[in-house]
N, CA, C and O of each residue as an XYZ file, in Angstrom:
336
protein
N     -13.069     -9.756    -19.136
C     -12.457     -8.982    -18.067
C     -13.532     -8.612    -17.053
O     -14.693     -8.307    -17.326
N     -12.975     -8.682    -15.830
C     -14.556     -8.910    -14.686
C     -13.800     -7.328    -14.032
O     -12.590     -7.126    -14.130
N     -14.725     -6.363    -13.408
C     -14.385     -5.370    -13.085
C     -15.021     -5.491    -11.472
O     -16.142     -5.874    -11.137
N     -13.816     -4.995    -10.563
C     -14.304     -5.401     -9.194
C     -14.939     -3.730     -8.743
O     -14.673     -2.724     -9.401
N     -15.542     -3.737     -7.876
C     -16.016     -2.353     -7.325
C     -15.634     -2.549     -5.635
O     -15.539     -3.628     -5.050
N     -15.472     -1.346     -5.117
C     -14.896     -1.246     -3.906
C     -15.710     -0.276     -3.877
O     -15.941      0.625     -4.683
N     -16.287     -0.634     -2.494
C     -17.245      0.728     -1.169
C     -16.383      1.816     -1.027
O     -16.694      2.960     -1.357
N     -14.688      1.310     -0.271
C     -14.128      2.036     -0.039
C     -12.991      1.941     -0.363
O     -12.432      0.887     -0.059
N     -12.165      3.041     -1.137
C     -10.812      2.891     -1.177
C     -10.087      4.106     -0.395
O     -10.585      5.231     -0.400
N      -8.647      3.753      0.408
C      -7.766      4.496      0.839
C      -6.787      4.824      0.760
O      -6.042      3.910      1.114
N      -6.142      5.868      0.414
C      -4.834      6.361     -0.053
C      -4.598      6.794      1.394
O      -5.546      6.860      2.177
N      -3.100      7.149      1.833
C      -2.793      7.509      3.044
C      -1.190      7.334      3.104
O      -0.578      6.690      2.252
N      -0.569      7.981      4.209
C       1.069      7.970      4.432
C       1.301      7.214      5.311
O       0.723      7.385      6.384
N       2.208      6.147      5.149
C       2.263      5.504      6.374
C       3.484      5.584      7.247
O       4.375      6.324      6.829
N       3.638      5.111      8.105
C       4.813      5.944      9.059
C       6.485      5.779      8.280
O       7.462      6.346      8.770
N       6.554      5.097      7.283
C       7.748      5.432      6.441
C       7.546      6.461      5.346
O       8.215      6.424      4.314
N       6.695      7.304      5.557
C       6.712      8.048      4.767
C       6.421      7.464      3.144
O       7.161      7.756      2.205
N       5.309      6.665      3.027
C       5.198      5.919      1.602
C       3.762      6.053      1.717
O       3.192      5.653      2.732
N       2.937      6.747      0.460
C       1.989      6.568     -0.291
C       1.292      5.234     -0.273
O       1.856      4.346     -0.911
N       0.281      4.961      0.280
C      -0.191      3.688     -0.019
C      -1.688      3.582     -0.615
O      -2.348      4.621     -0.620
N      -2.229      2.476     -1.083
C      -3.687      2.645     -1.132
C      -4.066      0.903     -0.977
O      -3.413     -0.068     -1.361
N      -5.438      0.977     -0.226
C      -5.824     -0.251     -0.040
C      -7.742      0.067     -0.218
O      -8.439      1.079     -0.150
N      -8.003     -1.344     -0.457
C      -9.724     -0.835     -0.759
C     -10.070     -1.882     -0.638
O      -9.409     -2.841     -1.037
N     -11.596     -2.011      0.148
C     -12.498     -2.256      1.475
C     -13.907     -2.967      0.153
O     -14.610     -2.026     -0.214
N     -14.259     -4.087     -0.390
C     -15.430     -4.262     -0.598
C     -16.567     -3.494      0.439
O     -17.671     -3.526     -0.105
N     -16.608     -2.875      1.656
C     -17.407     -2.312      1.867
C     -16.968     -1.567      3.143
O     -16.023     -2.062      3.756
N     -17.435     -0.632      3.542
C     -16.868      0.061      5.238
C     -16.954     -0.519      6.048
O     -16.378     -0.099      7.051
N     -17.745     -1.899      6.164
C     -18.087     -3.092      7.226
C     -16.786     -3.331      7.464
O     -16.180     -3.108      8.512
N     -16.325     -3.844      6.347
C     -15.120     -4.886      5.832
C     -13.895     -4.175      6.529
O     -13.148     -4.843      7.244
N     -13.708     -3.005      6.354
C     -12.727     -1.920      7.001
C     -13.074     -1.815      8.568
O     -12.458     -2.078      9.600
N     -13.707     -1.563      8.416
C     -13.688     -1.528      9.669
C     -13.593     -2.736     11.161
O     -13.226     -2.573     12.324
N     -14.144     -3.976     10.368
C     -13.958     -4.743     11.046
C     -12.251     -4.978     10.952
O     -11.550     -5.018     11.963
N     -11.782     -5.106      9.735
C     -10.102     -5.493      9.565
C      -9.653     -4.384     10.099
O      -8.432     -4.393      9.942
N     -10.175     -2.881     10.964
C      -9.266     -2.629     11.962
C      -9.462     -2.342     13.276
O      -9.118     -1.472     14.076
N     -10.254     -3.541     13.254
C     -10.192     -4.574     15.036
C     -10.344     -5.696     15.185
O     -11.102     -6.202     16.013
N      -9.456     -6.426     14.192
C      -9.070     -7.708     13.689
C      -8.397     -8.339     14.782
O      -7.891     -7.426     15.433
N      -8.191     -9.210     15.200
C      -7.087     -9.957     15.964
C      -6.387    -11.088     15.248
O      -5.780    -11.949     15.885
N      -6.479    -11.095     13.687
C      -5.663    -12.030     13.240
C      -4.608    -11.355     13.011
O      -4.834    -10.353     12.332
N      -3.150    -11.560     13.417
C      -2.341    -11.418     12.977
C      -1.790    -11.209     11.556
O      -1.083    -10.253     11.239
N      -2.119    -12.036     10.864
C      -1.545    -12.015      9.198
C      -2.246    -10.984      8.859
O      -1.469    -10.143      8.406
N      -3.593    -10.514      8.839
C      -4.373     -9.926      8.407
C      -3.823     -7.959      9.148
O      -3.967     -6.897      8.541
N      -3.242     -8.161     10.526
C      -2.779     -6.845     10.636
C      -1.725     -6.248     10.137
O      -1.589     -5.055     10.408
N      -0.890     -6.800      9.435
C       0.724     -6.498      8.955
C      -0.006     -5.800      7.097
O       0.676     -5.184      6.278
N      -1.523     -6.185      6.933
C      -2.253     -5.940      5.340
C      -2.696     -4.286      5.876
O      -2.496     -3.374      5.073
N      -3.230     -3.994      7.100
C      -3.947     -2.694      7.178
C      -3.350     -1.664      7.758
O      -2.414     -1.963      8.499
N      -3.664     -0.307      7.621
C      -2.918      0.785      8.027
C      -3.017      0.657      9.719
O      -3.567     -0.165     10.451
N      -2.227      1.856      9.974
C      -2.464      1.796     11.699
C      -3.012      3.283     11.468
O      -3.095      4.092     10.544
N      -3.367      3.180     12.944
C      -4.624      4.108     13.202
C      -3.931      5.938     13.180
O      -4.669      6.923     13.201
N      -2.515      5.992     13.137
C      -1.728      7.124     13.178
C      -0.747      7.093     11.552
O       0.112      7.840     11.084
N      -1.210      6.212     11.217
C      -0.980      7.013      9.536
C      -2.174      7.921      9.083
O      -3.365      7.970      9.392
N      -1.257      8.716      8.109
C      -1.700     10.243      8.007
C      -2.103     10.355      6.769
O      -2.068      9.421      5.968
N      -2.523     11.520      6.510
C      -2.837     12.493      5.076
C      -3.721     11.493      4.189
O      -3.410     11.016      3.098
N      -5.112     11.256      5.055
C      -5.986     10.139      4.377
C      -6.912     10.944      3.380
O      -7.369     12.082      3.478
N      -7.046      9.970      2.366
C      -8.318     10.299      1.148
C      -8.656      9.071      1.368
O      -7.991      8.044      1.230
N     -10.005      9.265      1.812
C     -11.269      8.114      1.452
C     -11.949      8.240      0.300
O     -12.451      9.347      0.108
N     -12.100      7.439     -0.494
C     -13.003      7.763     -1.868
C     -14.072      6.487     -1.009
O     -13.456      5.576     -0.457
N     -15.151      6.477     -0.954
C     -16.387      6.000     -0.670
C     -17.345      5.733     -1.850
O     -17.571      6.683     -2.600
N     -17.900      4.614     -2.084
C     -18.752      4.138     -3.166
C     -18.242      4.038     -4.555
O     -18.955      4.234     -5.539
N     -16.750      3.667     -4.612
C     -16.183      3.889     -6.023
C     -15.765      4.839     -5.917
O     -15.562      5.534     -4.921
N     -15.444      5.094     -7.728
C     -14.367      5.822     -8.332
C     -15.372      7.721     -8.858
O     -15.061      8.822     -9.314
N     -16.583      7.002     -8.390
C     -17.347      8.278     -8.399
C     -17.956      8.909     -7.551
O     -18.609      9.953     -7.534
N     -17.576      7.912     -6.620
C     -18.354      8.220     -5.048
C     -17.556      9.906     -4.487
O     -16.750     10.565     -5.144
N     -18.137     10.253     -3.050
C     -17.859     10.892     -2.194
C     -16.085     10.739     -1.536
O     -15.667      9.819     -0.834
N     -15.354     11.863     -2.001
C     -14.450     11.811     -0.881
C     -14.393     12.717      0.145
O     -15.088     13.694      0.425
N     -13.444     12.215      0.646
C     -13.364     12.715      2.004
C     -12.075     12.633      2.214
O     -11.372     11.883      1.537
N     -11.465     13.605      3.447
C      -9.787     13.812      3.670
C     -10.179     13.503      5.415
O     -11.253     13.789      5.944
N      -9.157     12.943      5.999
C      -9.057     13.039      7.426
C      -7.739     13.374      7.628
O      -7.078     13.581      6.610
N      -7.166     13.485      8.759
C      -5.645     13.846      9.584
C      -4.934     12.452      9.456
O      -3.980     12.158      8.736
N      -5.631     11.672     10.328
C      -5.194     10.362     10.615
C      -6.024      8.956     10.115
O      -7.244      9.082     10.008
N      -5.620      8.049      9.903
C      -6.638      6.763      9.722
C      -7.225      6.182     11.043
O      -7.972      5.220     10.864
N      -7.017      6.618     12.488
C      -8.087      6.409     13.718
C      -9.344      8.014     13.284
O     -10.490      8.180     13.703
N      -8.727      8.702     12.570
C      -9.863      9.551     12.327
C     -11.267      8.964     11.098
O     -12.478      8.954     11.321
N     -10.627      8.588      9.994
C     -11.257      7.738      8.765
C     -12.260      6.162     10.029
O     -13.440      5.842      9.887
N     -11.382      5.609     10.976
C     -12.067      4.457     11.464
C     -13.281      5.441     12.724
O     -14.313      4.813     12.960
N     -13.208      6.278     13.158
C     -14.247      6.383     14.036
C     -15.332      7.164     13.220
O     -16.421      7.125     13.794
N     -15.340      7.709     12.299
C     -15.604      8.454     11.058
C     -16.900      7.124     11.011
O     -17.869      7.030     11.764
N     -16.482      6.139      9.790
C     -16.874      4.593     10.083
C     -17.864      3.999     10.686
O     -18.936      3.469     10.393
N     -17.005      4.302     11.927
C     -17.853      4.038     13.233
C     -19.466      4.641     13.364
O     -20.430      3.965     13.723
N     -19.491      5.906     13.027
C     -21.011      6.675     13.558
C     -21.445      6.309     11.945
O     -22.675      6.257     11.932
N     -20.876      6.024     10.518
C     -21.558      5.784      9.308
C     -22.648      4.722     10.011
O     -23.859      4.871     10.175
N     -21.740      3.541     10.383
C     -22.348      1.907     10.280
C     -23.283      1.799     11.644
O     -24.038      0.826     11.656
N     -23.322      2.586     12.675
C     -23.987      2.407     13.800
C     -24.554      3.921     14.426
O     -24.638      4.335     15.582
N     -24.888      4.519     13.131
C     -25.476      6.104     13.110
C     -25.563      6.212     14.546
O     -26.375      5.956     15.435
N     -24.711      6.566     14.454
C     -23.941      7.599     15.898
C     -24.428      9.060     15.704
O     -24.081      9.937     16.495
C-alpha cells in the first residue's frame, strides 16, 4: 500500500451548498490550477467565491488555516510562493 502526501488539502462550500475537499501535491500546483486555462481541468477546481475554507498545509499534521472565500486561500498562496 503506497501512501500519497499532499502540501495542501481543501475542504470548502461550494455554491450548492456541498462540502467538498480537494488536495494540491503542492501550493504551486494550486495555485497554478487556479489560473489554468484548460477547460477540463476548471470544472475539477473550486471558484474563487466558494466559502467556509480550511486549508490544512503540509499534510495531515501540518498548519491550518480558515479563510472567508477560496480567492482569499489563492492570494493567501500568492505572497507564500512569491513572498509578497
Amino acid at each position: 500500500m503506497s501512501f500519497k502526501s499532499y502540501d495542501l488539502v481543501v475542504r470548502y462550500t461550494n455554491c450548492d451548498d456541498v462540502r467538498c475537499e480537494k488536495k494540491w501535491g503542492s501550493i504551486q500546483d494550486f495555485y497554478e490550477d487556479m489560473y489554468t486555462d484548460d477547460e477540463e481541468k476548471l470544472w475539477e477546481i473550486p471558484m474563487d467565491d466558494d466559502y467556509d475554507v480550511e486549508a490544512i498545509f503540509f499534510g495531515h499534521t501540518g498548519d491550518v488555516k480558515h479563510f472567508a472565500t477560496i480567492g482569499e486561500l489563492v492570494d493567501f498562496c500568492r505572497k507564500q510562493i512569491f513572498a509578497e
